[in-house]
Amino acid sequence: MVSNEISYRLDEFVIIEHSSVVLTWVKHMPFGGQRSGQCHRLDNILVMLPWDHEGPGYLKWEFHEYSMQLPRWTKTHYYCFASSLCQGGIAQGLSTEEIRQIAGGESSHELVKVPESGSFQLGRYKITIHRSNFISWLTIGGLNKTIGGTCFIESDIIFLGPQENESETKQRRLFFAELKLLPLWDKTVAWGHAGSLKICEKFKNQSPSYSAPWNPEPKKISIKDNLIFLQSEGSSEEKFREIKESGIDWLKNIWTRVYRVVW
């Protein structure tokens, strides 16, 4: 090891700091091989770029013994892989050059410490900043159900927490139509899912909190509203015969016309 290099252990990785500036990760591979790549510190997150070198290394037990002799990595609370981060406002991944620019403070993004309340579009997600200063996400999941959860911001990156809520509403087209009308999310430099953010060993008892009083309520549709809609469409007498139908059959016909629901 060169005199100006310091090595640390971070789970199954060895992190090498070169002259307190350049960071490299190293990981053991089968049959005595190893892979390595660059890292960048984004404030409190160590971001690992894809591997760019492969060569001979230690055997598995040798690598483990060597890494256990190293001090723990404690210069960030979290780490993640670059492939898990996306550009703010869209679903496209961050490039290596973009991560380097963010780490070097060359990004043109202006950090918003106290964002105003409101709703925004982030890919297929609706992000809402509430007056109580917590942030929630909402989208359409399987079986056209509305699902949601909470978010947190760490190191100018917004992370979407796990699903916490589910609604029986099936207004997929309406949801995405309204989503397109919202301004793009521009409050952070990037975004990702909380599951991709890993806690460094020393701080594993300090996991972020996802709890928040968010409870989506399905939009209530009254019979009166449906009648007004049918009349405004210039419906014929034949269409109004549907009103005489009873129970679920009547509701299915109305919902099919209003929301294009396929039963």
PDB file of N, CA, C and O in Angstrom, residues 187-241:
ATOM      1  N   LYS A 187     -36.561  19.966  -6.506  1.00  0.00           N
ATOM      2  CA  LYS A 187     -36.110  20.379  -5.174  1.00  0.00           C
ATOM      3  C   LYS A 187     -34.847  19.666  -4.723  1.00  0.00           C
ATOM      4  O   LYS A 187     -34.237  20.061  -3.730  1.00  0.00           O
ATOM      5  N   THR A 188     -34.466  18.598  -5.425  1.00  0.00           N
ATOM      6  CA  THR A 188     -33.235  17.884  -5.085  1.00  0.00           C
ATOM      7  C   THR A 188     -32.469  17.592  -6.366  1.00  0.00           C
ATOM      8  O   THR A 188     -33.031  17.610  -7.466  1.00  0.00           O
ATOM      9  N   VAL A 189     -31.201  17.289  -6.222  1.00  0.00           N
ATOM     10  CA  VAL A 189     -30.358  17.051  -7.387  1.00  0.00           C
ATOM     11  C   VAL A 189     -30.583  15.664  -7.982  1.00  0.00           C
ATOM     12  O   VAL A 189     -30.275  15.419  -9.144  1.00  0.00           O
ATOM     13  N   ALA A 190     -31.128  14.736  -7.196  1.00  0.00           N
ATOM     14  CA  ALA A 190     -31.350  13.368  -7.674  1.00  0.00           C
ATOM     15  C   ALA A 190     -32.411  12.708  -6.808  1.00  0.00           C
ATOM     16  O   ALA A 190     -32.876  13.284  -5.812  1.00  0.00           O
ATOM     17  N   TRP A 191     -32.802  11.484  -7.187  1.00  0.00           N
ATOM     18  CA  TRP A 191     -33.766  10.741  -6.385  1.00  0.00           C
ATOM     19  C   TRP A 191     -33.496   9.249  -6.502  1.00  0.00           C
ATOM     20  O   TRP A 191     -32.793   8.791  -7.404  1.00  0.00           O
ATOM     21  N   GLY A 192     -34.050   8.503  -5.569  1.00  0.00           N
ATOM     22  CA  GLY A 192     -33.889   7.055  -5.580  1.00  0.00           C
ATOM     23  C   GLY A 192     -34.876   6.427  -4.609  1.00  0.00           C
ATOM     24  O   GLY A 192     -35.684   7.115  -3.980  1.00  0.00           O
ATOM     25  N   HIS A 193     -34.818   5.115  -4.498  1.00  0.00           N
ATOM     26  CA  HIS A 193     -35.680   4.391  -3.566  1.00  0.00           C
ATOM     27  C   HIS A 193     -34.908   4.105  -2.275  1.00  0.00           C
ATOM     28  O   HIS A 193     -33.716   3.776  -2.308  1.00  0.00           O
ATOM     29  N   ALA A 194     -35.609   4.221  -1.152  1.00  0.00           N
ATOM     30  CA  ALA A 194     -34.948   4.072   0.144  1.00  0.00           C
ATOM     31  C   ALA A 194     -34.290   2.707   0.302  1.00  0.00           C
ATOM     32  O   ALA A 194     -33.290   2.577   1.008  1.00  0.00           O
ATOM     33  N   GLY A 195     -34.833   1.686  -0.359  1.00  0.00           N
ATOM     34  CA  GLY A 195     -34.257   0.354  -0.246  1.00  0.00           C
ATOM     35  C   GLY A 195     -32.850   0.248  -0.800  1.00  0.00           C
ATOM     36  O   GLY A 195     -32.106  -0.675  -0.456  1.00  0.00           O
ATOM     37  N   SER A 196     -32.471   1.189  -1.668  1.00  0.00           N
ATOM     38  CA  SER A 196     -31.126   1.159  -2.251  1.00  0.00           C
ATOM     39  C   SER A 196     -30.101   1.868  -1.377  1.00  0.00           C
ATOM     40  O   SER A 196     -28.898   1.762  -1.618  1.00  0.00           O
ATOM     41  N   LEU A 197     -30.567   2.596  -0.363  1.00  0.00           N
ATOM     42  CA  LEU A 197     -29.667   3.340   0.520  1.00  0.00           C
ATOM     43  C   LEU A 197     -29.266   2.449   1.687  1.00  0.00           C
ATOM     44  O   LEU A 197     -30.104   2.038   2.487  1.00  0.00           O
ATOM     45  N   LYS A 198     -27.990   2.146   1.779  1.00  0.00           N
ATOM     46  CA  LYS A 198     -27.495   1.243   2.816  1.00  0.00           C
ATOM     47  C   LYS A 198     -26.812   2.040   3.921  1.00  0.00           C
ATOM     48  O   LYS A 198     -26.139   3.033   3.657  1.00  0.00           O
ATOM     49  N   ILE A 199     -27.005   1.588   5.148  1.00  0.00           N
ATOM     50  CA  ILE A 199     -26.450   2.287   6.301  1.00  0.00           C
ATOM     51  C   ILE A 199     -25.082   1.706   6.633  1.00  0.00           C
ATOM     52  O   ILE A 199     -24.921   0.484   6.726  1.00  0.00           O
ATOM     53  N   CYS A 200     -24.107   2.570   6.788  1.00  0.00           N
ATOM     54  CA  CYS A 200     -22.770   2.112   7.159  1.00  0.00           C
ATOM     55  C   CYS A 200     -22.815   1.461   8.541  1.00  0.00           C
ATOM     56  O   CYS A 200     -23.599   1.850   9.409  1.00  0.00           O
ATOM     57  N   GLU A 201     -21.963   0.483   8.741  1.00  0.00           N
ATOM     58  CA  GLU A 201     -22.041  -0.401   9.907  1.00  0.00           C
ATOM     59  C   GLU A 201     -22.139   0.339  11.234  1.00  0.00           C
ATOM     60  O   GLU A 201     -22.949  -0.003  12.091  1.00  0.00           O
ATOM     61  N   LYS A 202     -21.360   1.381  11.412  1.00  0.00           N
ATOM     62  CA  LYS A 202     -21.333   2.082  12.692  1.00  0.00           C
ATOM     63  C   LYS A 202     -22.659   2.761  13.000  1.00  0.00           C
ATOM     64  O   LYS A 202     -23.009   2.979  14.165  1.00  0.00           O
ATOM     65  N   PHE A 203     -23.439   3.096  11.954  1.00  0.00           N
ATOM     66  CA  PHE A 203     -24.652   3.889  12.146  1.00  0.00           C
ATOM     67  C   PHE A 203     -25.925   3.079  11.899  1.00  0.00           C
ATOM     68  O   PHE A 203     -26.988   3.646  11.674  1.00  0.00           O
ATOM     69  N   LYS A 204     -25.836   1.752  11.936  1.00  0.00           N
ATOM     70  CA  LYS A 204     -26.990   0.932  11.578  1.00  0.00           C
ATOM     71  C   LYS A 204     -28.142   1.018  12.566  1.00  0.00           C
ATOM     72  O   LYS A 204     -29.231   0.553  12.270  1.00  0.00           O
ATOM     73  N   ASN A 205     -27.928   1.598  13.733  1.00  0.00           N
ATOM     74  CA  ASN A 205     -29.031   1.800  14.672  1.00  0.00           C
ATOM     75  C   ASN A 205     -29.670   3.170  14.502  1.00  0.00           C
ATOM     76  O   ASN A 205     -30.481   3.594  15.307  1.00  0.00           O
ATOM     77  N   GLN A 206     -29.315   3.877  13.415  1.00  0.00           N
ATOM     78  CA  GLN A 206     -29.858   5.210  13.172  1.00  0.00           C
ATOM     79  C   GLN A 206     -30.572   5.258  11.829  1.00  0.00           C
ATOM     80  O   GLN A 206     -30.385   6.163  11.041  1.00  0.00           O
ATOM     81  N   SER A 207     -31.394   4.246  11.546  1.00  0.00           N
ATOM     82  CA  SER A 207     -32.101   4.199  10.271  1.00  0.00           C
ATOM     83  C   SER A 207     -33.122   5.316  10.189  1.00  0.00           C
ATOM     84  O   SER A 207     -33.702   5.721  11.192  1.00  0.00           O
ATOM     85  N   PRO A 208     -33.363   5.855   8.980  1.00  0.00           N
ATOM     86  CA  PRO A 208     -34.321   6.942   8.817  1.00  0.00           C
ATOM     87  C   PRO A 208     -35.739   6.497   9.121  1.00  0.00           C
ATOM     88  O   PRO A 208     -36.090   5.331   8.965  1.00  0.00           O
ATOM     89  N   SER A 209     -36.575   7.421   9.581  1.00  0.00           N
ATOM     90  CA  SER A 209     -37.964   7.117   9.919  1.00  0.00           C
ATOM     91  C   SER A 209     -38.862   7.387   8.730  1.00  0.00           C
ATOM     92  O   SER A 209     -38.737   8.399   8.057  1.00  0.00           O
ATOM     93  N   TYR A 210     -39.799   6.462   8.471  1.00  0.00           N
ATOM     94  CA  TYR A 210     -40.718   6.624   7.357  1.00  0.00           C
ATOM     95  C   TYR A 210     -42.133   6.956   7.815  1.00  0.00           C
ATOM     96  O   TYR A 210     -43.017   7.112   7.000  1.00  0.00           O
ATOM     97  N   SER A 211     -42.380   7.015   9.126  1.00  0.00           N
ATOM     98  CA  SER A 211     -43.748   7.182   9.608  1.00  0.00           C
ATOM     99  C   SER A 211     -44.268   8.571   9.295  1.00  0.00           C
ATOM    100  O   SER A 211     -43.560   9.558   9.428  1.00  0.00           O
ATOM    101  N   ALA A 212     -45.514   8.642   8.864  1.00  0.00           N
ATOM    102  CA  ALA A 212     -46.145   9.920   8.560  1.00  0.00           C
ATOM    103  C   ALA A 212     -47.650   9.717   8.483  1.00  0.00           C
ATOM    104  O   ALA A 212     -48.119   8.673   8.043  1.00  0.00           O
ATOM    105  N   PRO A 213     -48.431  10.706   8.918  1.00  0.00           N
ATOM    106  CA  PRO A 213     -49.892  10.564   8.936  1.00  0.00           C
ATOM    107  C   PRO A 213     -50.518  10.775   7.576  1.00  0.00           C
ATOM    108  O   PRO A 213     -51.262  11.723   7.366  1.00  0.00           O
ATOM    109  N   TRP A 214     -50.187   9.922   6.618  1.00  0.00           N
ATOM    110  CA  TRP A 214     -50.755  10.042   5.273  1.00  0.00           C
ATOM    111  C   TRP A 214     -51.792   8.963   5.076  1.00  0.00           C
ATOM    112  O   TRP A 214     -51.547   7.790   5.321  1.00  0.00           O
ATOM    113  N   ASN A 215     -52.976   9.343   4.648  1.00  0.00           N
ATOM    114  CA  ASN A 215     -54.053   8.373   4.485  1.00  0.00           C
ATOM    115  C   ASN A 215     -54.916   8.783   3.299  1.00  0.00           C
ATOM    116  O   ASN A 215     -55.770   9.655   3.425  1.00  0.00           O
ATOM    117  N   PRO A 216     -54.674   8.203   2.111  1.00  0.00           N
ATOM    118  CA  PRO A 216     -55.427   8.610   0.926  1.00  0.00           C
ATOM    119  C   PRO A 216     -56.894   8.220   1.033  1.00  0.00           C
ATOM    120  O   PRO A 216     -57.222   7.145   1.513  1.00  0.00           O
ATOM    121  N   GLU A 217     -57.755   9.099   0.590  1.00  0.00           N
ATOM    122  CA  GLU A 217     -59.184   8.809   0.590  1.00  0.00           C
ATOM    123  C   GLU A 217     -59.676   8.735  -0.850  1.00  0.00           C
ATOM    124  O   GLU A 217     -59.470   9.662  -1.626  1.00  0.00           O
ATOM    125  N   PRO A 218     -60.329   7.632  -1.233  1.00  0.00           N
ATOM    126  CA  PRO A 218     -60.849   7.523  -2.591  1.00  0.00           C
ATOM    127  C   PRO A 218     -61.868   8.620  -2.873  1.00  0.00           C
ATOM    128  O   PRO A 218     -62.622   9.027  -1.988  1.00  0.00           O
ATOM    129  N   LYS A 219     -61.871   9.105  -4.103  1.00  0.00           N
ATOM    130  CA  LYS A 219     -62.842  10.112  -4.499  1.00  0.00           C
ATOM    131  C   LYS A 219     -64.231   9.499  -4.526  1.00  0.00           C
ATOM    132  O   LYS A 219     -64.445   8.445  -5.106  1.00  0.00           O
ATOM    133  N   LYS A 220     -65.181  10.162  -3.864  1.00  0.00           N
ATOM    134  CA  LYS A 220     -66.538   9.643  -3.797  1.00  0.00           C
ATOM    135  C   LYS A 220     -67.356  10.150  -4.986  1.00  0.00           C
ATOM    136  O   LYS A 220     -67.394  11.342  -5.261  1.00  0.00           O
ATOM    137  N   ILE A 221     -68.006   9.236  -5.679  1.00  0.00           N
ATOM    138  CA  ILE A 221     -68.823   9.575  -6.832  1.00  0.00           C
ATOM    139  C   ILE A 221     -70.285   9.337  -6.469  1.00  0.00           C
ATOM    140  O   ILE A 221     -70.666   8.233  -6.081  1.00  0.00           O
ATOM    141  N   SER A 222     -71.105  10.364  -6.549  1.00  0.00           N
ATOM    142  CA  SER A 222     -72.514  10.225  -6.195  1.00  0.00           C
ATOM    143  C   SER A 222     -73.350   9.919  -7.428  1.00  0.00           C
ATOM    144  O   SER A 222     -72.948  10.176  -8.558  1.00  0.00           O
ATOM    145  N   ILE A 223     -74.558   9.375  -7.199  1.00  0.00           N
ATOM    146  CA  ILE A 223     -75.475   9.094  -8.303  1.00  0.00           C
ATOM    147  C   ILE A 223     -75.844  10.382  -9.017  1.00  0.00           C
ATOM    148  O   ILE A 223     -75.942  10.435 -10.234  1.00  0.00           O
ATOM    149  N   LYS A 224     -76.007  11.453  -8.254  1.00  0.00           N
ATOM    150  CA  LYS A 224     -76.368  12.739  -8.838  1.00  0.00           C
ATOM    151  C   LYS A 224     -75.304  13.212  -9.813  1.00  0.00           C
ATOM    152  O   LYS A 224     -75.596  13.701 -10.902  1.00  0.00           O
ATOM    153  N   ASP A 225     -74.042  13.062  -9.442  1.00  0.00           N
ATOM    154  CA  ASP A 225     -72.944  13.470 -10.318  1.00  0.00           C
ATOM    155  C   ASP A 225     -72.978  12.690 -11.621  1.00  0.00           C
ATOM    156  O   ASP A 225     -72.740  13.234 -12.698  1.00  0.00           O
ATOM    157  N   ASN A 226     -73.268  11.398 -11.529  1.00  0.00           N
ATOM    158  CA  ASN A 226     -73.311  10.575 -12.731  1.00  0.00           C
ATOM    159  C   ASN A 226     -74.452  10.978 -13.652  1.00  0.00           C
ATOM    160  O   ASN A 226     -74.309  10.991 -14.870  1.00  0.00           O
ATOM    161  N   LEU A 227     -75.606  11.330 -13.076  1.00  0.00           N
ATOM    162  CA  LEU A 227     -76.737  11.750 -13.888  1.00  0.00           C
ATOM    163  C   LEU A 227     -76.433  13.050 -14.615  1.00  0.00           C
ATOM    164  O   LEU A 227     -76.752  13.216 -15.786  1.00  0.00           O
ATOM    165  N   ILE A 228     -75.785  13.988 -13.907  1.00  0.00           N
ATOM    166  CA  ILE A 228     -75.418  15.256 -14.530  1.00  0.00           C
ATOM    167  C   ILE A 228     -74.460  15.018 -15.683  1.00  0.00           C
ATOM    168  O   ILE A 228     -74.556  15.627 -16.740  1.00  0.00           O
ATOM    169  N   PHE A 229     -73.512  14.093 -15.484  1.00  0.00           N
ATOM    170  CA  PHE A 229     -72.547  13.783 -16.538  1.00  0.00           C
ATOM    171  C   PHE A 229     -73.252  13.224 -17.770  1.00  0.00           C
ATOM    172  O   PHE A 229     -72.991  13.631 -18.894  1.00  0.00           O
ATOM    173  N   LEU A 230     -74.168  12.295 -17.561  1.00  0.00           N
ATOM    174  CA  LEU A 230     -74.868  11.693 -18.690  1.00  0.00           C
ATOM    175  C   LEU A 230     -75.697  12.721 -19.442  1.00  0.00           C
ATOM    176  O   LEU A 230     -75.748  12.730 -20.670  1.00  0.00           O
ATOM    177  N   GLN A 231     -76.352  13.616 -18.698  1.00  0.00           N
ATOM    178  CA  GLN A 231     -77.166  14.635 -19.341  1.00  0.00           C
ATOM    179  C   GLN A 231     -76.303  15.607 -20.132  1.00  0.00           C
ATOM    180  O   GLN A 231     -76.661  16.038 -21.217  1.00  0.00           O
ATOM    181  N   SER A 232     -75.139  15.962 -19.579  1.00  0.00           N
ATOM    182  CA  SER A 232     -74.257  16.900 -20.266  1.00  0.00           C
ATOM    183  C   SER A 232     -73.703  16.315 -21.548  1.00  0.00           C
ATOM    184  O   SER A 232     -73.280  17.032 -22.441  1.00  0.00           O
ATOM    185  N   GLU A 233     -73.686  14.982 -21.661  1.00  0.00           N
ATOM    186  CA  GLU A 233     -73.197  14.327 -22.858  1.00  0.00           C
ATOM    187  C   GLU A 233     -74.285  14.201 -23.920  1.00  0.00           C
ATOM    188  O   GLU A 233     -74.060  13.622 -24.976  1.00  0.00           O
ATOM    189  N   GLY A 234     -75.472  14.746 -23.627  1.00  0.00           N
ATOM    190  CA  GLY A 234     -76.551  14.647 -24.596  1.00  0.00           C
ATOM    191  C   GLY A 234     -77.025  13.223 -24.756  1.00  0.00           C
ATOM    192  O   GLY A 234     -77.308  12.763 -25.865  1.00  0.00           O
ATOM    193  N   SER A 235     -77.111  12.488 -23.648  1.00  0.00           N
ATOM    194  CA  SER A 235     -77.446  11.073 -23.703  1.00  0.00           C
ATOM    195  C   SER A 235     -78.873  10.871 -24.178  1.00  0.00           C
ATOM    196  O   SER A 235     -79.774  11.649 -23.885  1.00  0.00           O
ATOM    197  N   SER A 236     -79.081   9.801 -24.860  1.00  0.00           N
ATOM    198  CA  SER A 236     -80.403   9.465 -25.369  1.00  0.00           C
ATOM    199  C   SER A 236     -81.225   8.792 -24.289  1.00  0.00           C
ATOM    200  O   SER A 236     -80.733   8.447 -23.220  1.00  0.00           O
ATOM    201  N   GLU A 237     -82.503   8.582 -24.597  1.00  0.00           N
ATOM    202  CA  GLU A 237     -83.401   7.927 -23.645  1.00  0.00           C
ATOM    203  C   GLU A 237     -82.922   6.520 -23.333  1.00  0.00           C
ATOM    204  O   GLU A 237     -83.089   6.027 -22.219  1.00  0.00           O
ATOM    205  N   GLU A 238     -82.259   5.891 -24.302  1.00  0.00           N
ATOM    206  CA  GLU A 238     -81.757   4.540 -24.091  1.00  0.00           C
ATOM    207  C   GLU A 238     -80.710   4.500 -22.992  1.00  0.00           C
ATOM    208  O   GLU A 238     -80.667   3.570 -22.186  1.00  0.00           O
ATOM    209  N   LYS A 239     -79.873   5.531 -22.947  1.00  0.00           N
ATOM    210  CA  LYS A 239     -78.836   5.566 -21.921  1.00  0.00           C
ATOM    211  C   LYS A 239     -79.442   5.715 -20.533  1.00  0.00           C
ATOM    212  O   LYS A 239     -78.944   5.166 -19.553  1.00  0.00           O
ATOM    213  N   PHE A 240     -80.553   6.456 -20.448  1.00  0.00           N
ATOM    214  CA  PHE A 240     -81.145   6.682 -19.140  1.00  0.00           C
ATOM    215  C   PHE A 240     -81.903   5.464 -18.629  1.00  0.00           C
ATOM    216  O   PHE A 240     -82.277   5.404 -17.473  1.00  0.00           O
ATOM    217  N   ARG A 241     -82.130   4.478 -19.493  1.00  0.00           N
ATOM    218  CA  ARG A 241     -82.751   3.248 -19.015  1.00  0.00           C
ATOM    219  C   ARG A 241     -81.831   2.526 -18.027  1.00  0.00           C
ATOM    220  O   ARG A 241     -82.281   1.708 -17.234  1.00  0.00           O
TER     221      ARG A 241
END
